[in-house]
Amino acid sequence: MTDAGTPLAIALTNCAKTFADGTRALEPLDLAIHAGETVVFLGPSGCGKTTTLRIIAGLEEPDAGGKVLFDGIDVTHLPIEQRNVGMVFQSYALFPNMTVAGNIGYGLKIRKVAETQVKARVSEMLAMMQITMLADRRIDQLSGGQRQRVALARAIAVRPRALLLDEPLTALDAKLRDMLRLEIDSLLRSLGITAIYVTHDQAEAMALGDRIVVMEHGRVAQIGKPREIYQRPATRFVAEFIGTMNRLTGAVKNGVFTCKAGSLAWPEAPANTTEILFRPEDIRVAEGRETTGLLGKVTAAFFLGDRTRLFVDVGEAQPLVIESTARRDFSHGDPVGLAIDPRGLLVL
Amino acid sequence: MRHEVRRLILLLLPAGIFFAAFFLLPMARLFFIGGSGKTGWAAYAAIITDAHYFSSLLSTLGVAAATTAATLVISGISGVFLQRHKFPGNAALVAMLTFPLAFPGVVIGFMVIMLAGRMGLVGQVTQALTGEKLVFAYTIAGLFMGYVYFSIPRTILTVMAAAEKLDPKLEEAARSLGASPWHVLRDVIIPGLKPAFISAGAICFATAVGAFGTAFTLAARINVLPMVIYTEFTLSANIAMAAALSFVLGIVTWLVLAVARTAAGSSVAAAG
Amino acid sequence: MKRRGLFLLQLGFTLLVCAFLVVPVILSMLAGLTVNYFIGVESGLTLRWVMEVWNGYRETIFLSIGLSLACLAVTLVLGVPTAYVLAKRQNALTRTLEEMLVLPVAVPGLATALALIVTYGSLSGFRTSWAFILVGHVLFTLPFMVRSVLAVLSAIDLKTLEEGAASLGAGFWPRFRDIVLPNCRQGILAGSLMVVTLSMGEFNMTWLLHTPFTKTLPVGLADAYASLRLEVGSAYTLVFFLMIMPLLLALQAFAKPRPAKFVAEETE
């Protein structure tokens, strides 16, 4: 389905942004986005992800010295009207004075496409987003999910070379978000378009991104595939921002890590380790008569159907979080033995 | 984006040029002309130093103050009443009370004559009741009545908007503590409406100070500042004095309205 | 009950106030239709005075209508772009500009008119044309147009809508035409009504600015009150009321706010 132009490769070199009131929104950033890939900018509010998106879009200009390249061509000083990127805004920015069909066809009208072709393309978009019955509705007659679909249809109708999405699902409730996330994912895949997606929701990022750029305070903390980011976080911030992270403090001697809860054999332990981090799925409760070096006490247990989420006190500041698939009941105060998979251990 | 700033400036130019040419420049010229007469810059102090001007200033301020007081009481009672009690015909009453909003002072002066002039309704009624015809259209009392007439529509809208925002729970709390309706009015409602009263009152005052049409229609004998300025200009050809007085008048009204705006920030509709 | 008594008292008071405002209007209108005001309605109703007004003063009616329409045109051209700029930028400069625009409303019409006369009075071509009066009217009504349009533009997220249009390739003028103007239609309409109404009724400035050849309706009224029979003055006032009433009613209809709609998600 050739619904988009040839995918775009985007490069940012030395892009920083300081606003008129002095706020430093972005530190100098270098980034290469490959044609056809979906890159997700992830981070808490104020981290610079939206600023970066707007620089790529052409709504902001980077500070002097920064460059934005589309397929190697310098577009830094080109305004958004001439960049041919499709953009979906957090508040959708649908035009209240036009119908749904009018909104979707607007970009084509601006490009002076013939009326019949505009109609055909608008029908195509309406069908693709499954909103054909909404064609003549006004914007204030649409629900949030419907507006989202219209915004997507409008952005794609002009066959943009890249699609930029600024937190498109943030304004929706959880169930709708899950459903639309799937739709957006399949849409991006079928279009084969270069997509840049901004969000603060790490589940969204992990689901949609080919690569994730984790940002904090205007800087890039880590770039990588979802699995890398999750299993090999480069900094403490990334480790704690994505998913849940458990930690144990102690010391290493002769390949054994000793902490309040006991000891753990770990031959590859780096010498000066004072703290180890690991995910809830890399620790399990000892079964039957199994003995392990670590002991703790259950403080809370939540049966979630397919697993039990346990909070176990091991003498640290925070209890450990364990996703247990053991078929047994846990109650407050139960002593449990703990086994950790050393492959999941991290030191930062 | 430099282009954007340049474009915004270009968009402002038409209004800006018009305003500068037809208001700023003339006002500056007025200021200088005010100081160019026989008495020079002392003309600006004449409003206080000259007995005639000073007395007209006092009359003007007096009428404006009386108008404001009366209007606020009337609009306060009627406005709050209409806002709080929904009954059939409420909307019609509101419409009747607000539609004279854009009547020019001239017409209001005429209506004052119809009511209180020599053949006026009031005269006929009082003649029938007491044998003496009450005629006050051509006095400051007639002016006062006219000013109240055009002030009520303006203030009542502001009062009603503010009354809408009053929290009924405050009154319920007062009543639960034993407050009589009068106490509720004095201690809860009036303090709650104070900002609206200040802002509407200032607008009312400023409009009454600068009103011309009504006084003009009721004859030039009435001694308020706008009439004095007019006679200086047309009959005495004393342009400098007229300029100085009107400039001072302009500053006074602008100041009063600036105070009103900081107290409430709503828009102004003036005529009169 | 005490509350009922209080209600009736307030109702009575309000009705009195309404009467105070409405009765003179009715009286004035009636007087214009009676054969002899001093005798009263018993003398019969007639259109004679209205015809006299039409014959003697119809140019004033046309001039007032023409002026208010011209005033509308000028305030649209000057005011809509100004409102747009004020909506896009809120800083000290634009706030000052807004304050300044309101000055001709705050300052007595007398002063503004005098200022215009002392500055441009010597340009006799300008001074004796209706354009001179038009300038005064525009100065007085412009802030109302600007405020009205600005109110509507401030209520929508203008910035994001324009960015949305820009992302689809629309340059400045297409955006202005397709997005900005259609979305401030309500403000333009309300502002237009206000401008026309105020211009029709403007007197303070117009009295000083007019010449015997450029008389507007309110100016004609003042003339008639001073020099003619009460009945003619009343008939003239009646004509004025008939012209301005529809405008005022339309203005009131506009003031009613519309409730915001909430659309729930459909279970798809």
Short mmCIF file of C-alpha atoms in Angstrom, two decimals, chain A:
data_model
loop_
_atom_site.label_atom_id
_atom_site.label_comp_id
_atom_site.label_asym_id
_atom_site.label_seq_id
_atom_site.Cartn_x
_atom_site.Cartn_y
_atom_site.Cartn_z
CA MET A 1 0.00 0.00 0.00
CA THR A 2 1.81 3.07 -1.17
CA ASP A 3 0.12 5.48 1.15
CA ALA A 4 3.21 7.40 2.02
CA GLY A 5 6.13 8.83 0.13
CA THR A 6 9.52 7.10 0.25
CA PRO A 7 10.44 6.94 3.91
CA LEU A 8 12.65 9.67 5.24
CA ALA A 9 15.94 9.40 7.06
CA ILE A 10 16.21 12.18 9.62
CA ALA A 11 19.38 13.38 11.27
CA LEU A 12 19.87 15.93 14.02
CA THR A 13 23.32 17.33 14.67
CA ASN A 14 24.21 19.52 17.62
CA CYS A 15 20.61 20.58 18.21
CA ALA A 16 20.10 22.51 21.43
CA LYS A 17 17.21 24.77 22.40
CA THR A 18 17.09 27.69 24.77
CA PHE A 19 13.81 29.54 24.95
CA ALA A 20 13.36 33.32 25.06
CA ASP A 21 12.79 33.30 28.81
CA GLY A 22 16.08 31.52 29.38
CA THR A 23 14.83 27.94 29.91
CA ARG A 24 17.29 25.43 28.56
CA ALA A 25 14.91 22.85 27.12
CA LEU A 26 17.43 20.79 25.18
CA GLU A 27 21.16 20.18 25.49
CA PRO A 28 23.11 19.62 22.25
CA LEU A 29 21.76 16.46 20.73
CA ASP A 30 22.94 14.21 17.90
CA LEU A 31 20.55 11.65 16.54
CA ALA A 32 20.19 9.55 13.40
CA ILE A 33 16.78 8.13 12.55
CA HIS A 34 16.72 5.48 9.84
CA ALA A 35 14.20 5.52 7.03
CA GLY A 36 11.07 3.62 7.93
CA GLU A 37 11.81 3.11 11.61
CA THR A 38 9.61 4.12 14.52
CA VAL A 39 11.54 6.02 17.14
CA VAL A 40 9.93 6.78 20.48
CA PHE A 41 11.06 9.68 22.63
CA LEU A 42 10.35 8.68 26.21
CA GLY A 43 10.75 10.61 29.40
CA PRO A 44 9.01 12.57 32.15
CA SER A 45 7.51 15.99 31.40
CA GLY A 46 10.11 18.66 30.90
CA CYS A 47 12.74 16.24 29.60
CA GLY A 48 12.89 17.85 26.16
CA LYS A 49 11.13 15.19 24.12
CA THR A 50 8.41 17.46 22.75
CA THR A 51 10.96 20.18 22.04
CA THR A 52 12.97 17.73 19.96
CA LEU A 53 9.87 16.68 18.06
CA ARG A 54 8.98 20.28 17.31
CA ILE A 55 12.48 20.96 16.05
CA ILE A 56 12.17 18.01 13.67
CA ALA A 57 8.73 19.26 12.63
CA GLY A 58 9.91 22.78 11.95
CA LEU A 59 7.80 24.46 14.64
CA GLU A 60 10.91 25.50 16.55
CA GLU A 61 14.40 26.27 15.33
CA PRO A 62 17.41 24.84 17.14
CA ASP A 63 19.94 27.23 18.64
CA ALA A 64 22.70 28.43 16.31
CA GLY A 65 24.91 25.59 15.17
CA GLY A 66 22.17 22.98 15.22
CA LYS A 67 21.17 21.24 12.02
CA VAL A 68 18.22 19.17 10.93
CA LEU A 69 18.73 16.98 7.85
CA PHE A 70 16.11 15.18 5.83
CA ASP A 71 17.81 12.53 3.66
CA GLY A 72 20.98 14.54 3.95
CA ILE A 73 19.38 17.86 2.91
CA ASP A 74 19.61 20.70 5.39
CA VAL A 75 16.07 21.76 6.32
CA THR A 76 16.97 23.58 9.52
CA HIS A 77 15.55 26.90 8.33
CA LEU A 78 12.63 25.47 6.42
CA PRO A 79 9.29 26.19 8.13
CA ILE A 80 6.89 23.36 8.79
CA GLU A 81 4.64 24.30 5.88
CA GLN A 82 7.35 23.15 3.51
CA ARG A 83 8.63 20.03 5.25
CA ASN A 84 5.78 17.73 4.29
CA VAL A 85 5.64 15.92 7.62
CA GLY A 86 2.37 14.69 9.05
CA MET A 87 1.76 15.77 12.61
CA VAL A 88 -0.65 14.53 15.25
CA PHE A 89 -1.01 16.86 18.24
CA GLN A 90 -1.82 15.96 21.81
CA SER A 91 -5.03 17.98 21.63
CA TYR A 92 -5.59 16.82 18.02
CA ALA A 93 -5.94 20.40 16.68
CA LEU A 94 -8.98 19.50 14.59
CA PHE A 95 -10.56 22.51 12.87
CA PRO A 96 -13.94 23.28 14.49
CA ASN A 97 -15.20 25.10 11.42
CA MET A 98 -14.93 22.05 9.14
CA THR A 99 -16.52 18.63 9.09
CA VAL A 100 -14.50 15.47 9.53
CA ALA A 101 -14.22 15.13 5.75
CA GLY A 102 -13.20 18.76 5.48
CA ASN A 103 -10.47 18.28 8.06
CA ILE A 104 -9.05 15.19 6.42
CA GLY A 105 -9.06 16.81 2.99
CA TYR A 106 -7.58 20.12 4.11
CA GLY A 107 -3.94 19.31 3.39
CA LEU A 108 -4.87 18.17 -0.10
CA LYS A 109 -6.90 21.32 -0.73
CA ILE A 110 -3.89 23.41 0.22
CA ARG A 111 -1.82 21.45 -2.29
CA LYS A 112 -4.46 22.32 -4.91
CA VAL A 113 -5.33 18.71 -5.60
CA ALA A 114 -8.38 18.27 -7.86
CA GLU A 115 -11.72 18.02 -6.09
CA THR A 116 -12.48 14.48 -7.28
CA GLN A 117 -9.12 13.21 -6.15
CA VAL A 118 -9.54 14.88 -2.77
CA LYS A 119 -12.89 13.13 -2.34
CA ALA A 120 -11.39 9.78 -3.30
CA ARG A 121 -8.45 10.10 -0.95
CA VAL A 122 -10.68 11.27 1.92
CA SER A 123 -12.92 8.20 1.43
CA GLU A 124 -9.84 6.01 1.45
CA MET A 125 -8.67 7.54 4.74
CA LEU A 126 -12.09 7.28 6.32
CA ALA A 127 -12.22 3.60 5.40
CA MET A 128 -8.69 2.96 6.64
CA MET A 129 -9.48 4.44 10.04
CA GLN A 130 -12.95 2.88 10.06
CA ILE A 131 -14.78 6.15 10.50
CA THR A 132 -16.67 6.40 7.21
CA MET A 133 -19.95 7.14 9.01
CA LEU A 134 -18.44 10.22 10.64
CA ALA A 135 -17.64 12.00 7.38
CA ASP A 136 -20.14 14.82 7.78
CA ARG A 137 -19.97 15.24 11.52
CA ARG A 138 -18.67 18.37 13.15
CA ILE A 139 -15.73 18.07 15.50
CA ASP A 140 -17.62 18.79 18.70
CA GLN A 141 -19.87 15.82 17.95
CA LEU A 142 -16.98 13.37 18.18
CA SER A 143 -15.71 11.38 21.13
CA GLY A 144 -12.03 11.43 22.11
CA GLY A 145 -11.21 8.19 20.34
CA GLN A 146 -12.94 9.34 17.17
CA ARG A 147 -11.06 12.63 17.20
CA GLN A 148 -7.83 10.70 17.49
CA ARG A 149 -8.64 8.71 14.39
CA VAL A 150 -9.60 11.82 12.44
CA ALA A 151 -6.32 13.46 13.46
CA LEU A 152 -4.38 10.44 12.19
CA ALA A 153 -6.35 10.30 8.96
CA ARG A 154 -5.74 13.98 8.34
CA ALA A 155 -2.02 13.68 8.90
CA ILE A 156 -1.65 10.66 6.60
CA ALA A 157 -3.93 11.91 3.83
CA VAL A 158 -1.20 14.08 2.34
CA ARG A 159 1.23 11.14 2.04
CA PRO A 160 3.82 12.69 4.34
CA ARG A 161 7.39 11.45 4.36
CA ALA A 162 7.41 11.14 8.12
CA LEU A 163 4.75 11.01 10.81
CA LEU A 164 5.26 12.93 14.04
CA LEU A 165 3.03 12.12 16.99
CA ASP A 166 3.05 14.24 20.14
CA GLU A 167 1.58 12.19 22.99
CA PRO A 168 -1.47 11.29 20.90
CA LEU A 169 -2.97 8.91 23.45
CA THR A 170 -2.41 10.89 26.64
CA ALA A 171 -5.85 12.49 26.64
CA LEU A 172 -7.70 9.17 26.45
CA ASP A 173 -8.79 6.75 29.15
CA ALA A 174 -6.84 3.56 29.75
CA LYS A 175 -8.97 1.07 27.86
CA LEU A 176 -9.21 3.28 24.78
CA ARG A 177 -5.49 3.88 24.95
CA ASP A 178 -4.75 0.16 24.81
CA MET A 179 -7.03 -0.32 21.83
CA LEU A 180 -5.72 2.64 19.89
CA ARG A 181 -2.14 1.69 20.63
CA LEU A 182 -2.69 -1.53 18.72
CA GLU A 183 -4.29 0.34 15.84
CA ILE A 184 -1.47 2.86 15.64
CA ASP A 185 1.08 0.07 15.76
CA SER A 186 -0.47 -1.82 12.85
CA LEU A 187 -0.98 1.44 10.95
CA LEU A 188 2.68 2.43 11.27
CA ARG A 189 3.79 -1.03 10.20
CA SER A 190 1.55 -1.17 7.17
CA LEU A 191 2.52 2.33 6.03
CA GLY A 192 6.24 1.63 6.40
CA ILE A 193 6.66 5.32 7.19
CA THR A 194 9.33 6.92 9.37
CA ALA A 195 7.56 7.74 12.62
CA ILE A 196 8.59 9.73 15.65
CA TYR A 197 6.43 9.23 18.67
CA VAL A 198 6.61 11.18 21.91
CA THR A 199 5.23 9.77 25.14
CA HIS A 200 5.79 9.58 28.87
CA ASP A 201 4.17 6.15 29.05
CA GLN A 202 6.84 3.47 29.00
CA ALA A 203 4.44 0.69 28.14
CA GLU A 204 3.49 2.58 24.97
CA ALA A 205 7.14 3.17 24.18
CA MET A 206 8.07 -0.46 24.58
CA ALA A 207 5.14 -1.61 22.47
CA LEU A 208 5.53 0.80 19.56
CA GLY A 209 9.19 1.66 19.24
CA ASP A 210 11.79 0.06 17.03
CA ARG A 211 14.16 2.15 19.07
CA ILE A 212 13.57 4.18 22.18
CA VAL A 213 15.31 7.43 23.09
CA VAL A 214 15.05 7.89 26.84
CA MET A 215 15.45 11.53 27.83
CA GLU A 216 15.96 13.36 31.08
CA HIS A 217 16.45 17.07 31.75
CA GLY A 218 17.09 17.91 28.11
CA ARG A 219 19.64 15.14 27.61
CA VAL A 220 19.58 11.69 26.06
CA ALA A 221 19.98 9.05 28.78
CA GLN A 222 19.98 6.04 26.47
CA ILE A 223 19.10 5.02 22.93
CA GLY A 224 18.35 1.44 22.08
CA LYS A 225 15.89 -1.27 21.22
CA PRO A 226 13.17 -1.89 23.81
CA ARG A 227 14.80 -5.09 25.02
CA GLU A 228 18.16 -3.41 25.48
CA ILE A 229 16.63 -0.51 27.38
CA TYR A 230 14.73 -2.85 29.61
CA GLN A 231 17.40 -5.45 30.29
CA ARG A 232 20.52 -3.32 30.03
CA PRO A 233 19.61 0.19 31.25
CA ALA A 234 22.61 2.45 31.00
CA THR A 235 21.83 4.71 33.94
CA ARG A 236 19.94 4.52 37.19
CA PHE A 237 17.36 6.94 35.80
CA VAL A 238 16.59 4.67 32.85
CA ALA A 239 16.52 1.63 35.09
CA GLU A 240 13.99 3.17 37.40
CA PHE A 241 11.93 4.94 34.77
CA ILE A 242 11.27 1.76 32.79
CA GLY A 243 9.45 -0.94 34.65
CA THR A 244 10.19 -1.72 38.27
CA MET A 245 13.67 -2.24 39.60
CA ASN A 246 14.68 -4.06 42.75
CA ARG A 247 17.86 -3.30 44.60
CA LEU A 248 20.04 -4.86 47.26
CA THR A 249 22.91 -3.07 48.99
CA GLY A 250 25.92 -4.86 50.31
CA ALA A 251 29.46 -5.80 49.37
CA VAL A 252 31.28 -8.28 47.16
CA LYS A 253 34.04 -10.61 48.36
CA ASN A 254 35.44 -13.60 46.53
CA GLY A 255 32.59 -13.77 44.04
CA VAL A 256 29.90 -13.63 46.68
CA PHE A 257 27.59 -10.69 47.23
CA THR A 258 26.58 -10.28 50.87
CA CYS A 259 23.69 -8.16 52.07
CA LYS A 260 21.23 -7.94 54.93
CA ALA A 261 19.07 -10.64 53.45
CA GLY A 262 21.91 -13.13 53.15
CA SER A 263 24.34 -13.94 50.40
CA LEU A 264 24.31 -14.62 46.68
CA ALA A 265 26.92 -16.44 44.66
CA TRP A 266 27.91 -14.30 41.68
CA PRO A 267 31.31 -15.12 40.18
CA GLU A 268 31.22 -12.26 37.61
CA ALA A 269 30.58 -9.63 40.25
CA PRO A 270 32.61 -6.46 39.65
CA ALA A 271 34.97 -5.87 42.52
CA ASN A 272 33.63 -2.69 44.15
CA THR A 273 29.94 -3.40 43.80
CA THR A 274 27.90 -1.94 46.64
CA GLU A 275 24.50 -2.32 45.04
CA ILE A 276 22.85 -4.73 42.64
CA LEU A 277 19.70 -4.16 40.61
CA PHE A 278 17.35 -6.68 39.07
CA ARG A 279 13.83 -6.96 37.63
CA PRO A 280 10.90 -8.63 39.44
CA GLU A 281 10.82 -11.43 36.91
CA ASP A 282 14.47 -12.35 37.59
CA ILE A 283 13.83 -13.26 41.23
CA ARG A 284 11.68 -16.12 42.45
CA VAL A 285 10.51 -17.65 45.65
CA ALA A 286 12.29 -20.87 46.72
CA GLU A 287 10.12 -23.96 46.12
CA GLY A 288 9.49 -26.73 48.63
CA ARG A 289 12.66 -27.72 50.42
CA GLU A 290 14.99 -25.66 48.21
CA THR A 291 17.50 -23.65 50.19
CA THR A 292 18.88 -20.36 48.96
CA GLY A 293 21.22 -17.81 50.42
CA LEU A 294 18.61 -15.07 50.73
CA LEU A 295 15.68 -14.81 53.11
CA GLY A 296 12.88 -12.32 53.43
CA LYS A 297 9.42 -11.76 54.89
CA VAL A 298 6.26 -11.19 52.88
CA THR A 299 4.68 -7.81 53.65
CA ALA A 300 1.94 -7.87 50.99
CA ALA A 301 0.65 -10.31 48.38
CA PHE A 302 -1.71 -9.47 45.48
CA PHE A 303 -3.18 -12.37 43.56
CA LEU A 304 -3.55 -11.15 39.98
CA GLY A 305 -4.89 -14.32 38.39
CA ASP A 306 -1.98 -15.35 36.25
CA ARG A 307 0.59 -14.45 38.90
CA THR A 308 1.00 -13.10 42.40
CA ARG A 309 2.74 -9.82 43.03
CA LEU A 310 4.69 -10.09 46.26
CA PHE A 311 6.27 -7.39 48.34
CA VAL A 312 9.05 -8.88 50.43
CA ASP A 313 10.95 -7.12 53.18
CA VAL A 314 14.67 -7.83 53.12
CA GLY A 315 15.93 -5.12 55.40
CA GLU A 316 16.37 -2.57 52.55
CA ALA A 317 14.72 0.83 52.31
CA GLN A 318 12.20 -0.53 49.82
CA PRO A 319 10.68 -4.02 49.81
CA LEU A 320 11.50 -6.28 46.86
CA VAL A 321 8.83 -6.71 44.22
CA ILE A 322 8.47 -10.27 42.98
CA GLU A 323 6.19 -11.58 40.23
CA SER A 324 5.63 -15.12 41.37
CA THR A 325 3.95 -17.87 39.39
CA ALA A 326 4.20 -20.34 42.27
CA ARG A 327 0.91 -22.05 42.88
CA ARG A 328 0.61 -21.32 46.58
CA ASP A 329 -0.93 -18.78 48.85
CA PHE A 330 1.19 -16.16 50.52
CA SER A 331 0.21 -14.34 53.68
CA HIS A 332 1.58 -11.41 55.56
CA GLY A 333 4.61 -12.39 57.60
CA ASP A 334 5.49 -15.59 55.70
CA PRO A 335 9.21 -16.19 55.57
CA VAL A 336 10.38 -16.91 52.02
CA GLY A 337 13.63 -18.03 50.48
CA LEU A 338 14.66 -16.04 47.41
CA ALA A 339 16.56 -17.14 44.33
CA ILE A 340 17.92 -14.61 41.86
CA ASP A 341 18.94 -15.35 38.29
CA PRO A 342 22.48 -13.93 38.06
CA ARG A 343 22.00 -13.20 34.34
CA GLY A 344 19.53 -10.48 35.27
CA LEU A 345 21.83 -8.69 37.70
CA LEU A 346 22.85 -5.13 36.94
CA VAL A 347 25.37 -2.83 38.43
CA LEU A 348 25.15 0.89 37.67
#
